[in-house]
Amino acid sequence: MPRDSRELREVLSAAVAELDGRGWLTVVDLGRDGVAVWELYRDEAGTPRGELRWTASWSALPADDAAVDQAVVDAVGPVAHAPPLLVATNAREGRADKALERLGRRYPRAATFTGEHPVDRVLRKVIARQPLTRFYELVALRRRAAGRLELVGCQLFPIGARRGDVGRVRVRCLPSDDRGTVFAVAAYSPDTRFQLVSARAVKLPPGVYDLTAELRRPGLVHFAGLPEGSAFEPERRAWSAIVSAVPERLDRSGVVGHLICAVEVSGPADRVERRLAAAARMVEETAAELAGGLKVSLLSYGPHAHHRNGEDVPVRFDAWAAEPGRALAALHGLAGQGPAPEGYPGAARIECVLAEVAARLEAAPAPGRSALLLVGARPPCPPRSDVSQVLPCPRRNDWRIGLARLRRTGVVLAAVRDRAVRTARADDFPWHELGGGPPVDLDDLDDLGVAGLGAALGLLPKKGGHVPLPLLEPW
């Protein structure tokens, strides 16, 4: 005698639980409108799946009962693992009910059922309520010595987890390409190898995210805790392509940034305004790329007062490890004040900038890796009189020593030189040393140049330097 829908759910649940990845279960749905043959199996990741193998409406089937039965038998195929389950839904003494009776005789070991709910709906519920047969992990990256990146897994759910269970993970998302950061869930057990369950990508601002993973059903994990409006999209690249896009090492662009801008504010008003604008563009560009992860420091400086009546423009810290908005406000404030006195034309107190920044970082390192951008026209003062005939620093600060101190703390430097302002020393030697290469000309600094400077400073990603997977962060 056919059993009811409740028993069907129980039998299906038990049968799906017994699937081991090698066998399958066939379900024949004899419905009011036609016949459907479903195949239940577990994929390589151990996820239970229901696949519609064959369907036909009653009107499309032969009128002859024997021909109908043979069409169903052909669709079911060889019964090598287990007899099919035969289900008549909404039969009401029609063709489905009669076909159930006949097929029950054809498959004497098959369990037969009747019910009111469509089989596909019952299958979805049964599969959604199945416990996991493997651990689920988030595939992520971990930074090792010398910045090397390795693939690791962070467990989200144990074996036996069910729909509605949650797991938590903290990750850092780094600058990604237009496709975004890939959140990949993998399954494993002690006797099986890694198998990808799902991979979806979402475009996120770089930063740290505390995420809650909810198991919606086997094979489907939902992540909460992302910024409002974030939307996952299917990741269509092959897994091998995603892995190959992971850089061997995490360059500086993957580290939370601390941008230090030192701007010479002495000289012609239009040139000072242009220097401040260049620094502002660097802050804006970097802040947009490292949303929520950038700190900015701002220093202004000018020349020493080498004579009794000379104008002294000291090093001034207008912001230190502040939010980008505050630093931008300080830059706008400096622009509104107009230029500082021009003073001694031969040099500016860059050597004092280096010494004071080094002292601050040595005493209390700022969060993340620091990068110093120098924007000015005049070279630094030498520590003592030399053949350049540029007056030395009254404090005897040596810019080479300051540079070495900064580099020992891991600071990277770049320089933008305002060549439109003539100075007593026309060659680029000090600027070349300060910037680790030829300085960028202020008047040539377009958007591409800003991006290049950001990459040189390690604050913006280099071409091909995007990181497609999240990094694990400790709680």
Coordinates of C-alpha atoms in Angstrom, one line a residue, residues 131-337:
P131 CA 23.5 17.7 8.0
L132 CA 26.9 18.3 6.6
T133 CA 29.0 15.2 6.0
R134 CA 32.2 17.3 5.7
F135 CA 33.8 20.3 7.4
Y136 CA 33.2 23.6 5.6
E137 CA 36.0 26.1 5.5
L138 CA 36.5 29.6 4.1
V139 CA 39.5 29.5 1.8
A140 CA 41.7 32.5 2.7
L141 CA 45.3 33.6 2.8
R142 CA 47.8 33.9 5.6
R143 CA 50.9 36.0 5.5
R144 CA 54.1 34.2 6.4
A145 CA 57.7 35.3 6.8
A146 CA 58.9 37.9 4.3
G147 CA 55.4 38.6 3.2
R148 CA 54.9 35.2 1.5
L149 CA 51.2 34.2 1.1
E150 CA 49.8 30.7 1.6
L151 CA 46.4 29.3 1.1
V152 CA 44.7 28.2 4.4
G153 CA 41.2 27.2 5.5
C154 CA 39.3 28.7 8.4
Q155 CA 36.6 26.3 9.6
L156 CA 33.1 27.7 9.4
F157 CA 31.0 24.6 10.2
P158 CA 31.8 21.1 11.6
I159 CA 30.6 17.8 10.3
G160 CA 26.9 17.5 11.4
A161 CA 26.1 21.2 11.1
R162 CA 22.6 21.9 9.9
R163 CA 20.6 24.6 8.3
G164 CA 20.6 27.8 10.4
D165 CA 24.0 27.1 12.2
V166 CA 26.4 30.0 12.2
G167 CA 30.1 30.5 12.3
R168 CA 32.3 33.6 12.6
V169 CA 35.4 34.7 10.9
R170 CA 37.5 37.9 10.8
V171 CA 39.1 38.7 7.5
R172 CA 41.0 41.6 5.8
C173 CA 40.1 42.4 2.3
L174 CA 42.9 44.0 0.2
P175 CA 42.7 46.0 -2.9
S176 CA 41.1 43.8 -5.6
D177 CA 40.4 44.0 -9.3
D178 CA 37.1 44.9 -10.8
R179 CA 35.7 41.4 -10.0
G180 CA 36.2 41.9 -6.3
T181 CA 37.2 39.6 -3.5
V182 CA 36.4 36.0 -3.8
F183 CA 34.7 34.2 -0.9
A184 CA 35.3 30.5 -1.6
V185 CA 33.9 27.8 0.7
A186 CA 35.5 24.4 0.5
A187 CA 34.6 21.0 2.0
Y188 CA 37.0 18.4 3.5
S189 CA 37.0 15.4 5.7
P190 CA 39.9 13.3 7.1
D191 CA 39.5 10.9 4.2
T192 CA 38.8 13.3 1.4
R193 CA 40.7 16.0 -0.4
F194 CA 39.8 19.6 -0.7
Q195 CA 36.7 20.2 -2.8
L196 CA 35.3 23.6 -3.8
V197 CA 31.7 24.1 -2.6
S198 CA 31.0 27.6 -3.9
A199 CA 32.9 30.7 -5.0
R200 CA 31.3 34.1 -5.1
A201 CA 32.9 37.6 -5.5
V202 CA 32.0 40.9 -4.0
K203 CA 33.5 44.3 -4.5
L204 CA 34.5 45.7 -1.0
P205 CA 36.6 48.6 0.3
P206 CA 39.8 47.4 1.7
G207 CA 39.6 46.8 5.5
V208 CA 38.9 44.4 8.2
Y209 CA 35.5 42.7 8.4
D210 CA 33.9 40.6 11.2
L211 CA 31.7 38.2 9.3
T212 CA 28.9 35.8 10.3
A213 CA 28.5 32.8 8.1
E214 CA 25.1 31.2 8.1
L215 CA 24.5 27.7 6.7
R216 CA 21.4 28.1 4.5
R217 CA 21.6 24.5 3.3
P218 CA 24.4 22.1 2.2
G219 CA 26.3 23.9 -0.5
L220 CA 25.0 27.4 0.3
V221 CA 26.7 29.7 2.9
H222 CA 25.5 33.3 3.5
F223 CA 27.9 35.9 4.8
A224 CA 26.6 38.8 6.9
G225 CA 28.6 41.8 8.2
L226 CA 29.5 43.4 4.9
P227 CA 28.8 47.0 4.0
E228 CA 25.3 47.9 3.1
G229 CA 24.7 47.5 -0.6
S230 CA 27.4 44.9 -1.1
A231 CA 26.2 42.2 -3.5
F232 CA 27.8 38.8 -4.2
E233 CA 28.1 37.8 -7.8
P234 CA 28.9 34.3 -9.1
E235 CA 32.6 33.8 -9.7
R236 CA 32.9 32.3 -13.1
R237 CA 36.7 31.9 -13.3
A238 CA 38.2 28.4 -12.8
W239 CA 39.6 27.8 -9.3
S240 CA 43.0 27.4 -10.8
A241 CA 42.8 30.9 -12.3
I242 CA 41.9 32.4 -9.0
V243 CA 44.7 30.7 -7.2
S244 CA 47.2 31.7 -9.9
A245 CA 46.2 35.3 -9.4
V246 CA 47.4 35.3 -5.8
P247 CA 50.7 37.1 -5.7
E248 CA 53.6 35.1 -4.2
R249 CA 54.2 37.8 -1.7
L250 CA 52.1 40.5 -0.2
D251 CA 53.6 43.8 -1.3
R252 CA 53.2 46.9 0.7
S253 CA 50.0 47.8 -0.9
G254 CA 48.4 45.0 1.0
V255 CA 49.3 46.6 4.4
V256 CA 47.3 49.3 6.1
G257 CA 48.9 52.6 5.0
H258 CA 50.3 55.6 6.8
L259 CA 50.9 58.3 4.3
I260 CA 53.1 61.2 5.5
C261 CA 53.0 64.3 3.3
A262 CA 55.7 66.9 3.8
V263 CA 55.1 70.0 1.7
E264 CA 57.3 73.1 1.3
V265 CA 55.0 76.1 1.8
S266 CA 57.5 78.8 0.9
G267 CA 57.8 80.4 -2.5
P268 CA 55.5 81.8 -5.1
A269 CA 51.8 81.6 -4.2
D270 CA 50.8 79.7 -7.3
R271 CA 53.6 77.1 -6.8
V272 CA 52.8 76.5 -3.2
E273 CA 49.1 76.1 -4.1
R274 CA 50.1 73.5 -6.7
R275 CA 52.2 71.6 -4.3
L276 CA 49.4 71.4 -1.7
A277 CA 47.0 70.3 -4.5
A278 CA 49.4 67.5 -5.4
A279 CA 49.5 66.3 -1.8
A280 CA 45.7 66.5 -1.6
R281 CA 45.4 64.4 -4.7
M282 CA 47.7 61.7 -3.3
V283 CA 45.6 61.6 -0.1
E284 CA 42.3 61.4 -2.0
E285 CA 43.6 58.7 -4.4
T286 CA 45.0 56.6 -1.6
A287 CA 42.1 57.1 0.7
A288 CA 39.7 55.9 -2.0
E289 CA 41.8 52.7 -2.6
L290 CA 42.3 52.0 1.1
A291 CA 38.9 53.0 2.4
G292 CA 38.9 52.8 6.1
G293 CA 42.5 51.7 6.3
L294 CA 44.5 54.8 5.7
K295 CA 46.1 57.2 8.2
V296 CA 47.6 60.5 7.1
S297 CA 50.2 62.8 8.6
L298 CA 50.9 66.3 7.2
L299 CA 53.9 68.4 7.7
S300 CA 54.7 71.9 6.3
Y301 CA 58.1 73.3 6.2
G302 CA 60.2 76.1 4.6
P303 CA 63.8 77.5 4.9
H304 CA 65.9 78.2 7.9
A305 CA 66.6 81.8 9.0
H306 CA 70.3 81.8 8.2
H307 CA 70.7 85.5 9.1
R308 CA 69.6 87.6 12.0
N309 CA 66.8 89.2 10.0
G310 CA 66.1 86.1 8.0
E311 CA 62.6 84.6 7.9
D312 CA 62.4 81.2 9.6
V313 CA 59.7 78.7 8.6
P314 CA 59.8 75.8 11.0
V315 CA 58.6 72.3 10.5
R316 CA 55.0 72.1 11.6
F317 CA 52.9 69.0 12.2
D318 CA 49.5 69.9 10.9
A319 CA 48.2 66.3 11.4
W320 CA 49.6 63.0 12.6
A321 CA 48.2 59.6 11.9
A322 CA 44.8 61.2 11.3
E323 CA 41.8 60.3 9.3
P324 CA 42.2 61.4 5.6
G325 CA 39.4 63.9 6.0
R326 CA 41.2 65.7 8.7
A327 CA 44.4 65.8 6.7
L328 CA 42.6 67.1 3.7
A329 CA 41.0 69.9 5.8
A330 CA 44.5 70.8 7.1
L331 CA 45.8 71.0 3.5
H332 CA 42.9 73.2 2.5
G333 CA 43.7 75.4 5.5
L334 CA 47.3 75.7 4.5
A335 CA 46.2 76.7 1.0
G336 CA 43.9 79.4 2.5
Q337 CA 46.7 80.9 4.5

